[in-house]
Coordinates of C-alpha atoms and ligand atoms in Angstrom, one line a residue:
X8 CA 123.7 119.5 -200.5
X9 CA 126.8 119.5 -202.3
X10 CA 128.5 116.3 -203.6
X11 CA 131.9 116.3 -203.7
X12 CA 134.3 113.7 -204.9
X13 CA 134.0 111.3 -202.3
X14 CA 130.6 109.3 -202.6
X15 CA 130.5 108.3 -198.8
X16 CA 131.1 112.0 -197.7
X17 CA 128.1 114.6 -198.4
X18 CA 129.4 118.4 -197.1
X19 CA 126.6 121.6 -196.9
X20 CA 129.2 124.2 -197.0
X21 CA 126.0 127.1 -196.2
X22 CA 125.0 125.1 -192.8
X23 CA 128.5 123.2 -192.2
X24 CA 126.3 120.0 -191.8
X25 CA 128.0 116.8 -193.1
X26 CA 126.8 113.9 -193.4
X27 CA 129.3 110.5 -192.9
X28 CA 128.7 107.0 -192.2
X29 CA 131.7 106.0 -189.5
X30 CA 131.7 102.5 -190.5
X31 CA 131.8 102.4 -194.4
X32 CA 134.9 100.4 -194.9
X33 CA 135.2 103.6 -197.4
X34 CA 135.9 105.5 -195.3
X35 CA 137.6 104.3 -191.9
X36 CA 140.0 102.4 -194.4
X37 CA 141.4 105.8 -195.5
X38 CA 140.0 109.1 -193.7
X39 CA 142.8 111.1 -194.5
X40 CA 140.9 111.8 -197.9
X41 CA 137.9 112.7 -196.2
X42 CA 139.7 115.2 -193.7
X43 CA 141.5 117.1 -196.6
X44 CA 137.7 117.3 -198.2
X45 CA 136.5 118.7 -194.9
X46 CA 139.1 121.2 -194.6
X47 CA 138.5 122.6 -198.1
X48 CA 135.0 123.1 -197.4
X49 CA 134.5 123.8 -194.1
X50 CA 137.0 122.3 -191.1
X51 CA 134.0 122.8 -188.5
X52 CA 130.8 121.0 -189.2
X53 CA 128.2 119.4 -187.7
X54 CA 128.3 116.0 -188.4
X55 CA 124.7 114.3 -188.9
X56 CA 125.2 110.8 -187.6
X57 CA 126.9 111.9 -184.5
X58 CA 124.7 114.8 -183.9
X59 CA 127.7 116.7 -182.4
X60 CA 129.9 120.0 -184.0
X61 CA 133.4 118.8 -185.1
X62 CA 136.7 120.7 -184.9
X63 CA 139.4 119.1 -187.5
X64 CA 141.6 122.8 -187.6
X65 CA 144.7 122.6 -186.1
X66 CA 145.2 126.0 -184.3
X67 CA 141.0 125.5 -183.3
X68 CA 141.7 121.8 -181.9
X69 CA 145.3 123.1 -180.3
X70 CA 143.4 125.7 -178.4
X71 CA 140.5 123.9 -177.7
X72 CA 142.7 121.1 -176.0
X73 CA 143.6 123.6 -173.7
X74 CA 140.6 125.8 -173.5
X75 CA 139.4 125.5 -169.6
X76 CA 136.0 126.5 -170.2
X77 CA 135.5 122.9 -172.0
X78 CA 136.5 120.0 -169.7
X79 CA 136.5 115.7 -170.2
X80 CA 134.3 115.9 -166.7
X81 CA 131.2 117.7 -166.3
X82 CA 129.0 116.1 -163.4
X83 CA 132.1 117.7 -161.1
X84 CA 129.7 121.1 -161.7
X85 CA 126.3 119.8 -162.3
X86 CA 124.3 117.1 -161.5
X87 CA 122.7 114.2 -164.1
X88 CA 119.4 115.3 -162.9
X89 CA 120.5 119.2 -164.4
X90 CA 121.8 117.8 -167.5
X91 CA 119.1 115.1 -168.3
X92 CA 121.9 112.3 -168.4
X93 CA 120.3 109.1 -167.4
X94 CA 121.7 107.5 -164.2
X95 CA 124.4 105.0 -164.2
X96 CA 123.6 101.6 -165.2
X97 CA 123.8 98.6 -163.4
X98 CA 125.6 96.4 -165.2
X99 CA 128.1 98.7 -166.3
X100 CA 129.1 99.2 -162.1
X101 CA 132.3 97.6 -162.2
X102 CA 133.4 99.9 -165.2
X103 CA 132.1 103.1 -164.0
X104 CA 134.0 102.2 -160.9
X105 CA 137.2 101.6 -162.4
X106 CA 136.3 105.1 -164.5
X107 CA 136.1 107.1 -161.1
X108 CA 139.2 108.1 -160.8
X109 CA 140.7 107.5 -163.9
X110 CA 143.0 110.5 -165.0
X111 CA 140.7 110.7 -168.1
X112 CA 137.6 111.6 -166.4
X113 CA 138.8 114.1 -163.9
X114 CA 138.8 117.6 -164.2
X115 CA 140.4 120.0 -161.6
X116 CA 141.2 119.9 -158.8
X117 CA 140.8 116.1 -158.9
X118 CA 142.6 116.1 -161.7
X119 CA 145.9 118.4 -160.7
X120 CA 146.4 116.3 -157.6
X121 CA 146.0 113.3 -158.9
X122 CA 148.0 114.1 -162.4
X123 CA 151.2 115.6 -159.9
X124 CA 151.5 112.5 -157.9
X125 CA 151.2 110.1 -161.4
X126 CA 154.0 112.3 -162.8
X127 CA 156.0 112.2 -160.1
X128 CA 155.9 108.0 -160.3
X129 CA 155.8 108.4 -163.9
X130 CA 159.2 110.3 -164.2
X131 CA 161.3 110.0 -167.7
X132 CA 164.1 108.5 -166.0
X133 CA 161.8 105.2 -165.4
X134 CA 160.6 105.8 -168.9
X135 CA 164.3 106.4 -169.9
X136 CA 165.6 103.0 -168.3
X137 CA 163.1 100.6 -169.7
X138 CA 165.6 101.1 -173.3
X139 CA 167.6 98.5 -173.0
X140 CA 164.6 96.2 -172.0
X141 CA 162.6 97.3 -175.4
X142 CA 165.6 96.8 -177.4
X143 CA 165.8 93.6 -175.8
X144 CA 162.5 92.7 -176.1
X145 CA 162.0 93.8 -179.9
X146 CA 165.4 91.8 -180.7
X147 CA 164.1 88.2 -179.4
X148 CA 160.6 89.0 -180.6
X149 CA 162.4 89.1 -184.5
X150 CA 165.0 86.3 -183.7
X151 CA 161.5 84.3 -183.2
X152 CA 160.6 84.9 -186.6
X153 CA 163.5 86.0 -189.2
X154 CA 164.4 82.9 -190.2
X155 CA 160.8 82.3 -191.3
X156 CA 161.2 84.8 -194.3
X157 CA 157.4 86.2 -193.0
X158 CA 155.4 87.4 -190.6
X159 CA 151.9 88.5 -188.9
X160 CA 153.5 91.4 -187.2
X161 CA 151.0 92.5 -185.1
X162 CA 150.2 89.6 -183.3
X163 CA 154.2 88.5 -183.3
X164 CA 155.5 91.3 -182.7
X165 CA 153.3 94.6 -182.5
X166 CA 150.8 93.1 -179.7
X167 CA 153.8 92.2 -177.2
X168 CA 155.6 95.1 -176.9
X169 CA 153.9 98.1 -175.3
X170 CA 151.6 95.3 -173.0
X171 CA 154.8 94.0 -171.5
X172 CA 156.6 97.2 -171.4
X173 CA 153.9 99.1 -169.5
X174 CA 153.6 95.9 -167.1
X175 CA 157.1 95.3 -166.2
X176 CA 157.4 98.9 -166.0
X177 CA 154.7 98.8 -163.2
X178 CA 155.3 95.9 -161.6
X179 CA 152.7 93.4 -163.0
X180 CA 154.4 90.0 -163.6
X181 CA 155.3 89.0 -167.4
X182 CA 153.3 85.5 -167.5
X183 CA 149.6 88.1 -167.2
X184 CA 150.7 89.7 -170.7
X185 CA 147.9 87.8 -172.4
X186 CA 145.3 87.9 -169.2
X187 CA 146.2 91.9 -169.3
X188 CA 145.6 92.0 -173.6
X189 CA 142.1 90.1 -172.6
X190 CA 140.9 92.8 -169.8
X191 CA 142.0 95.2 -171.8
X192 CA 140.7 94.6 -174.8
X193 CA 137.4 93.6 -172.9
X194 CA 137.6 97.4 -171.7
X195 CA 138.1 99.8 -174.2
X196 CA 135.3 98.1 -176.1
X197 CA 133.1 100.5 -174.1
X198 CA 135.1 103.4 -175.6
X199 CA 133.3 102.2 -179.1
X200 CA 131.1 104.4 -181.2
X201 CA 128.6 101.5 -181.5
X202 CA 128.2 98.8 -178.8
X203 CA 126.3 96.3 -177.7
X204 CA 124.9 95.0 -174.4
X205 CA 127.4 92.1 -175.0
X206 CA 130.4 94.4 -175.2
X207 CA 129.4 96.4 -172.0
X208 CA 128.8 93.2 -169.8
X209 CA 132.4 92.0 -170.9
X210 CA 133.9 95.5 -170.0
X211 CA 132.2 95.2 -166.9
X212 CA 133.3 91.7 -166.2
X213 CA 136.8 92.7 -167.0
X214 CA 136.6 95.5 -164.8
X215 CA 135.9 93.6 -161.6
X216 CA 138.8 90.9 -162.5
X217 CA 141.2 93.7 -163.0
X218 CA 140.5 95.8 -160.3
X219 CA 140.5 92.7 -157.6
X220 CA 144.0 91.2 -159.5
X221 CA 145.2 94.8 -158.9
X222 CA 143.8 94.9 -155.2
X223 CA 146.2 92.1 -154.3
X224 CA 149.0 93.4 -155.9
X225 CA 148.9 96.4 -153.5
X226 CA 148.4 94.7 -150.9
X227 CA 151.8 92.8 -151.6
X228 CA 153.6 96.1 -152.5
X229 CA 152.2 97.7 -149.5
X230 CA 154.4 94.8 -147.2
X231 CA 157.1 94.4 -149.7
X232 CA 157.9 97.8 -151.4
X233 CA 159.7 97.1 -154.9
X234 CA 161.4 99.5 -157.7
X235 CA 158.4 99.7 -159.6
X236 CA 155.9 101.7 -160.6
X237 CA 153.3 100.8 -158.2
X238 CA 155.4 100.4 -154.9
X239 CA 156.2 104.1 -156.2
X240 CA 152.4 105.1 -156.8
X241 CA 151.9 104.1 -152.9
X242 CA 154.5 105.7 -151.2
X243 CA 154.6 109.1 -153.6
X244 CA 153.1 111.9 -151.8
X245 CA 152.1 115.7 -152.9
X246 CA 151.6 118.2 -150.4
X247 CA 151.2 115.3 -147.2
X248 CA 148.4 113.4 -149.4
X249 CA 148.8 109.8 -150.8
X250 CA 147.1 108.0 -153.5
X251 CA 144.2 106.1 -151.6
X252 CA 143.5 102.8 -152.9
X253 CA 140.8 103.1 -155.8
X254 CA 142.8 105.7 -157.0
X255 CA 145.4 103.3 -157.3
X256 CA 143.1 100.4 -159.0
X257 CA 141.7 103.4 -161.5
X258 CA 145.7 104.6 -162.3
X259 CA 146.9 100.7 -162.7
X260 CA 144.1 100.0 -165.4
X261 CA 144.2 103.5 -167.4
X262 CA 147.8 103.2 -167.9
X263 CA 147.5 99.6 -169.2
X264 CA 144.2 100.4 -171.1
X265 CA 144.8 104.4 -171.9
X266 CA 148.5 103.2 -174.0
X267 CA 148.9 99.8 -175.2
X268 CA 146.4 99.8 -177.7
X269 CA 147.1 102.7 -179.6
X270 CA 150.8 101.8 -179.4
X271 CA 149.9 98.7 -180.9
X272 CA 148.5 100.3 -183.7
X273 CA 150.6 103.1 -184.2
X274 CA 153.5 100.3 -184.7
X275 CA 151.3 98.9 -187.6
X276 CA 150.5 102.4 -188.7
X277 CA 154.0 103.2 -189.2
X278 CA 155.4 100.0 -190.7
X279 CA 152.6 100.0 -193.5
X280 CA 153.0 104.2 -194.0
X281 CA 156.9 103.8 -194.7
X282 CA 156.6 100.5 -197.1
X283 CA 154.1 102.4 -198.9
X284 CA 155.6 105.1 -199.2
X285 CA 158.1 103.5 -201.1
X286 CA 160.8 105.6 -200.0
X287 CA 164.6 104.1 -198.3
X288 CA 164.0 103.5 -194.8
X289 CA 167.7 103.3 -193.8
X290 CA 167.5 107.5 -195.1
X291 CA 164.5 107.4 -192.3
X292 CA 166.6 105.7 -189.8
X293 CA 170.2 106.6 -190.5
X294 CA 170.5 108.9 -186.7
X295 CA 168.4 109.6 -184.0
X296 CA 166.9 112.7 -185.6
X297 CA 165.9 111.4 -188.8
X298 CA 164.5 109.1 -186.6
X299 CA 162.5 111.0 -184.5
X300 CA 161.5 113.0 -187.6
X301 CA 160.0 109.9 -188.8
X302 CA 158.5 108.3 -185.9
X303 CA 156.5 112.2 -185.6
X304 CA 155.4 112.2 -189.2
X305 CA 153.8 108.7 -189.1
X306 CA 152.2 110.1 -185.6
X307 CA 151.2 113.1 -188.1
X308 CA 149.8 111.1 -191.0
X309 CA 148.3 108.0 -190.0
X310 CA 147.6 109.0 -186.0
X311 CA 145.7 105.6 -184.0
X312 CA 143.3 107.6 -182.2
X313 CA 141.2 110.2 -184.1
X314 CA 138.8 111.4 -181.9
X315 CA 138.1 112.9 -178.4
X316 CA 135.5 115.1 -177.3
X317 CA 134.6 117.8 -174.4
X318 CA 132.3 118.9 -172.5
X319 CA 131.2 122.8 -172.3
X320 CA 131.5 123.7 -168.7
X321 CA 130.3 127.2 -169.3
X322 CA 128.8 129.3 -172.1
X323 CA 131.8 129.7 -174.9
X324 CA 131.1 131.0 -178.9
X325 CA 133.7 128.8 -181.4
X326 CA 133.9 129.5 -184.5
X327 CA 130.4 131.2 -184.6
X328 CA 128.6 128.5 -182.6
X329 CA 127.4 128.9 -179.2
X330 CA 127.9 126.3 -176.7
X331 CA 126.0 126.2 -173.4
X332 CA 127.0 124.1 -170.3
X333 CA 126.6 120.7 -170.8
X334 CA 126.7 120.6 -174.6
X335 CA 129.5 118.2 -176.2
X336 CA 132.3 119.0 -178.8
X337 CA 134.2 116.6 -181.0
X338 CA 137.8 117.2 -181.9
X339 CA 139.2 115.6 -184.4
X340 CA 143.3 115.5 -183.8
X341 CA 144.1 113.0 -186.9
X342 CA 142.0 115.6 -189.0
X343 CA 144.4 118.6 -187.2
X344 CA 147.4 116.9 -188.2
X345 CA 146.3 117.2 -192.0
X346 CA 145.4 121.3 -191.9
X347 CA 146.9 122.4 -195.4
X348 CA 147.3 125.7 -192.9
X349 CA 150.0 124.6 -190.6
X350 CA 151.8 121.6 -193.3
X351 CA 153.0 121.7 -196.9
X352 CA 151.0 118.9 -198.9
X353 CA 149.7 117.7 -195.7
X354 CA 148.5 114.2 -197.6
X355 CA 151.9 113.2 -198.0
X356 CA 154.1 111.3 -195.7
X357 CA 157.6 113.2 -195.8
X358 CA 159.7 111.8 -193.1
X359 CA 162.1 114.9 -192.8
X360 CA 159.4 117.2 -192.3
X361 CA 160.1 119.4 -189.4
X362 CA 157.1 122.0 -189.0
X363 CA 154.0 122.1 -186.3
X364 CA 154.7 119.4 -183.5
X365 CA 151.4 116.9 -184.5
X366 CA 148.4 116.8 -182.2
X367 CA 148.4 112.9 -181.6
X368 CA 148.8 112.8 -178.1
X369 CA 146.7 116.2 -177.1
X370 CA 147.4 119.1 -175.5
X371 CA 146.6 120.7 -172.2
X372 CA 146.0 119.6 -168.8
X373 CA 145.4 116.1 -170.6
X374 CA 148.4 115.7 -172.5
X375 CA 148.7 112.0 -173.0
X376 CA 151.5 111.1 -169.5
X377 CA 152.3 108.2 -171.5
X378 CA 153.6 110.0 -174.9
X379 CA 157.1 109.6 -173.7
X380 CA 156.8 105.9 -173.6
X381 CA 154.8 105.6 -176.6
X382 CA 157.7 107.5 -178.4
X383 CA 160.9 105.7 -176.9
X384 CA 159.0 102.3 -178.2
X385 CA 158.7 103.5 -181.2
X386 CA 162.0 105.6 -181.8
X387 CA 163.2 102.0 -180.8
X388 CA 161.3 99.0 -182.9
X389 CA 160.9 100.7 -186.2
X390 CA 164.7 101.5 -186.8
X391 CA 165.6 98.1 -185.7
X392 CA 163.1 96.2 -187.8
X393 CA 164.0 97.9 -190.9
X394 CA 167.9 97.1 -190.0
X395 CA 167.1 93.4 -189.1
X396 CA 164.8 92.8 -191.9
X397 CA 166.2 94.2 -195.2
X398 CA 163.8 94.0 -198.3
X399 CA 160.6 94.0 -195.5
X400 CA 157.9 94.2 -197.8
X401 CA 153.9 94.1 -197.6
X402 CA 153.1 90.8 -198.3
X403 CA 149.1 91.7 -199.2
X404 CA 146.8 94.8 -199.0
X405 CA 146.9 95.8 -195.2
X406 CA 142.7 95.9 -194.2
X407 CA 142.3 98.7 -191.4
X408 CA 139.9 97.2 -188.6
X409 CA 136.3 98.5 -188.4
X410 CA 136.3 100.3 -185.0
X411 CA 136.6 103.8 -186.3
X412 CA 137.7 106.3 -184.7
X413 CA 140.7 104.4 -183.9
X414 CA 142.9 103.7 -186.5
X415 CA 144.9 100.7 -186.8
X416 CA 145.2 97.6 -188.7
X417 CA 143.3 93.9 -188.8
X418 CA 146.5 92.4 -189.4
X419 CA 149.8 93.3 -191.4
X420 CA 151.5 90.7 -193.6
X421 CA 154.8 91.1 -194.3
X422 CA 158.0 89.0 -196.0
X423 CA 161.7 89.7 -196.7
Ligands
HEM149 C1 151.0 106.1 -179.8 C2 150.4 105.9 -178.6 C3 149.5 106.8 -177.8 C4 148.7 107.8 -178.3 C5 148.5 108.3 -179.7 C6 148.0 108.4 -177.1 C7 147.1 109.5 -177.2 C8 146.6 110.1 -176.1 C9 145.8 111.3 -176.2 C10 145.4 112.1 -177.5 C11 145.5 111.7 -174.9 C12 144.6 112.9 -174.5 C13 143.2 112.7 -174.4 C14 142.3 113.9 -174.2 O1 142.9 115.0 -174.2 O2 141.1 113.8 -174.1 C15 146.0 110.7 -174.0 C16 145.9 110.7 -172.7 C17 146.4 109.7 -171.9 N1 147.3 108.7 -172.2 FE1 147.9 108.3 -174.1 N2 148.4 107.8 -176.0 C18 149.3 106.8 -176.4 C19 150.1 106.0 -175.5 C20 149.9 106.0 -174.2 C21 150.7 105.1 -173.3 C22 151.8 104.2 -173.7 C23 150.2 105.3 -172.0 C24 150.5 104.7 -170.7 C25 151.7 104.3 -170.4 C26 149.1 106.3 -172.1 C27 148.4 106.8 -171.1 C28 147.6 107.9 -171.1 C29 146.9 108.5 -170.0 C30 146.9 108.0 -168.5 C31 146.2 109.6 -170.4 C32 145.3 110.6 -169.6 C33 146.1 111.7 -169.1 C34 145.3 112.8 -168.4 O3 144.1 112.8 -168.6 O4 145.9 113.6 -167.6 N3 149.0 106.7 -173.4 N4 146.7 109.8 -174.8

């Protein structure tokens, strides 16, 4: 085993087996150090803890993304019983439920059908329109606190946002923003690496409440049709076929669950990556293309979600490993977004850098629908902070939670 400079990292270039403890503060606090280790020595590895081969290249994870012999779904070709995966639990019902149709866990042709009549609800001009409403938003949000010299953002500012964007924009009334953060937050606890029997029972729990608060809503937008998202969902067809009503609930809760979190985050992300930096944020935000050059390479740098996986649906070689159906792969896009192959000193944050588009919200069939939301929001906030705020500095040393392999912060303390 080799030892390289990072005590919490131990890399066997001759086997590509690494070995890395996910929740030494170490190294969740900063894994961009990590990744650049693992690309030097070798950017696929198996990785001990997880028992699972890894991808962090870019041009490996970019095609894998889009490689149709792996899929998110696999029990749409084979059966638990074939694949010695233990059958549902009980407790977990409500979830799994919710799960069935989600976008996430679909594959095609489930997936194409249900993906064309999403995008055709989910078009950019109702993306486009909810502008003013962010800019809105984001203004009263500071007017709240600017006076005060200070502030927790995230829970002031960073938590509101995307949760009351995404439920105005489908139709859910403003007053559930903190009953929405709850089930939410309840949910995507079962998206953990580690959880307990504690965590899945609330996920469950929230899943029922959810899905009967959403069962009423379309009942009322069924008998009074709205401009919203969900009246839209309804009536949308493809090819003579509606959504029917569970893959309604699933759609409603993925879209809330799938995007506010890691919006939250990336909001954090970016405000603590360009204070560090120490570099002048009105050069980041003097037009929209610096702007959007920015907003990409804090997507780039400090990314909120670093891992998805795959399943093999049939027999592929990558990379000199063979796969066979049913075995899993990790892809690590954070890790992609830091390949010394595709960007110049990828380590460092460099907010006119215009090269490979970054790998944050996927690629391929699953392509995050929400990206252009996500990217409005934050083309948005962070220019306008920085304007409203001048001299916003970290007020303390930023702690990243411990819920690897997201990425975001416990809290972020700042002052002007
Ligand atoms: C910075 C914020 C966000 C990031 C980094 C992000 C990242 C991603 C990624 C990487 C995927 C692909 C997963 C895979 O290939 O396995 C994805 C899919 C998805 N995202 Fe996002 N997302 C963000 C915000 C949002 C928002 C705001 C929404 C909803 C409005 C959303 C809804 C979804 C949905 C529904 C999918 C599944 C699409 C499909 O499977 O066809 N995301 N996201």
């Amino acid at each position: 085993m080799i030892m390289n400079h990072l005590p919490f990292l131990t890399i066997d270039p001759a086997t590509r087996s690494v070995s890395l403890d996910g929740r030494d503060p170490a190294f969740y606090s900063d894994p961009n150090r990590a990744y650049a280790a693992l690309h030097a020595a070798c950017p696929t590895f198996y990785w001990q803890e997880q028992k699972l081969w890894f991808f962090t290249g870019y041009d490996r994870v970019n095609s894998l993304l889009r490689d149709r012999r792996f899929g998110r779904q696999i029990l749409h070709i084979a059966t638990r019983e074939e694949l010695g995966m233990p059958e549902p639990a009980a407790h977990t019902r409500h979830f799994d439920a919710a799960e069935a149709h989600s976008l996430l866990e679909l594959e095609p042709p489930e997936h194409t059908r249900l993906r064309t009549l999403v995008n055709r609800a989910f078009v950019s001009r109702h993306v486009e329109r909810m502008k003013p409403e962010i800019e809105d938003l984001a203004n009263r949000l500071i007017d709240g606190f600017e006076k005060d010299g200070k502030v927790e953002l995230l829970s002031a500012f960073a938590d509101i946002i995307p949760v009351t964007m995404i439920a105005r924009m489908i139709g859910i009334p403003e007053e559930m923003g903190p009953q929405l953060l709850k089930w939410s937050h309840d949910y995507v606890g079962m998206y953990m690496f580690k959880r307990s029997r504690a965590d899945e029972d609330a996920a469950d729990r929230s899943a029922k409440e959810f899905a009967d608060y959403v069962r009423g809503m379309i009942a009322d937008r069924r008998a009074n049709p709205r401009e919203d998202l969900l009246s839209h969902m309804i009536h949308t067809e493809h090819k003579g076929q509606l959504l029917t009503e569970d893959e309604l609930i699933s759609t409603t809760i993925v879209l809330l669950n799938a995007g506010h979190e890691a919006t939250v985050h990336q909001i954090g992300n970016s405000v603590r990556v360009i204070l560090e930096s120490g570099l002048d944020p009105a050069a980041m935000f003097q037009d929209e293309t610096a702007t959007s050059r920015t907003v990409e390479e804090t997507l780039r740098i400090c990314a909120p979600v670093h891992i998805f996986d795959r399943y093999c649906l049939e027999p592929a070689e990558i990379d000199g490993i063979a796969f066979k159906r049913g075995d899993k792969v990790g892809m690590i896009l954070a890790a992609a977004n830091l390949d010394p192959l595709k960007f110049a000193d990828p380590l460092r944050f460099k907010p006119e850098r215009d090269e490979a588009p970054n790998l944050s919200f996927g690629a391929g069939i699953h392509f995050c629908i929400g990206a252009p939301l996500a990217r409005l929001e934050l083309n948005i906030v962070l220019p306008l902070l920085f304007k409203r705020l001048p001299g916003l500095k970290l007020a303390g040393q930023p702690k990243v939670k411990d819920v690897y392999h997201f990425h975001g912060l416990e809290r972020l303390d700042l002052s002007w």
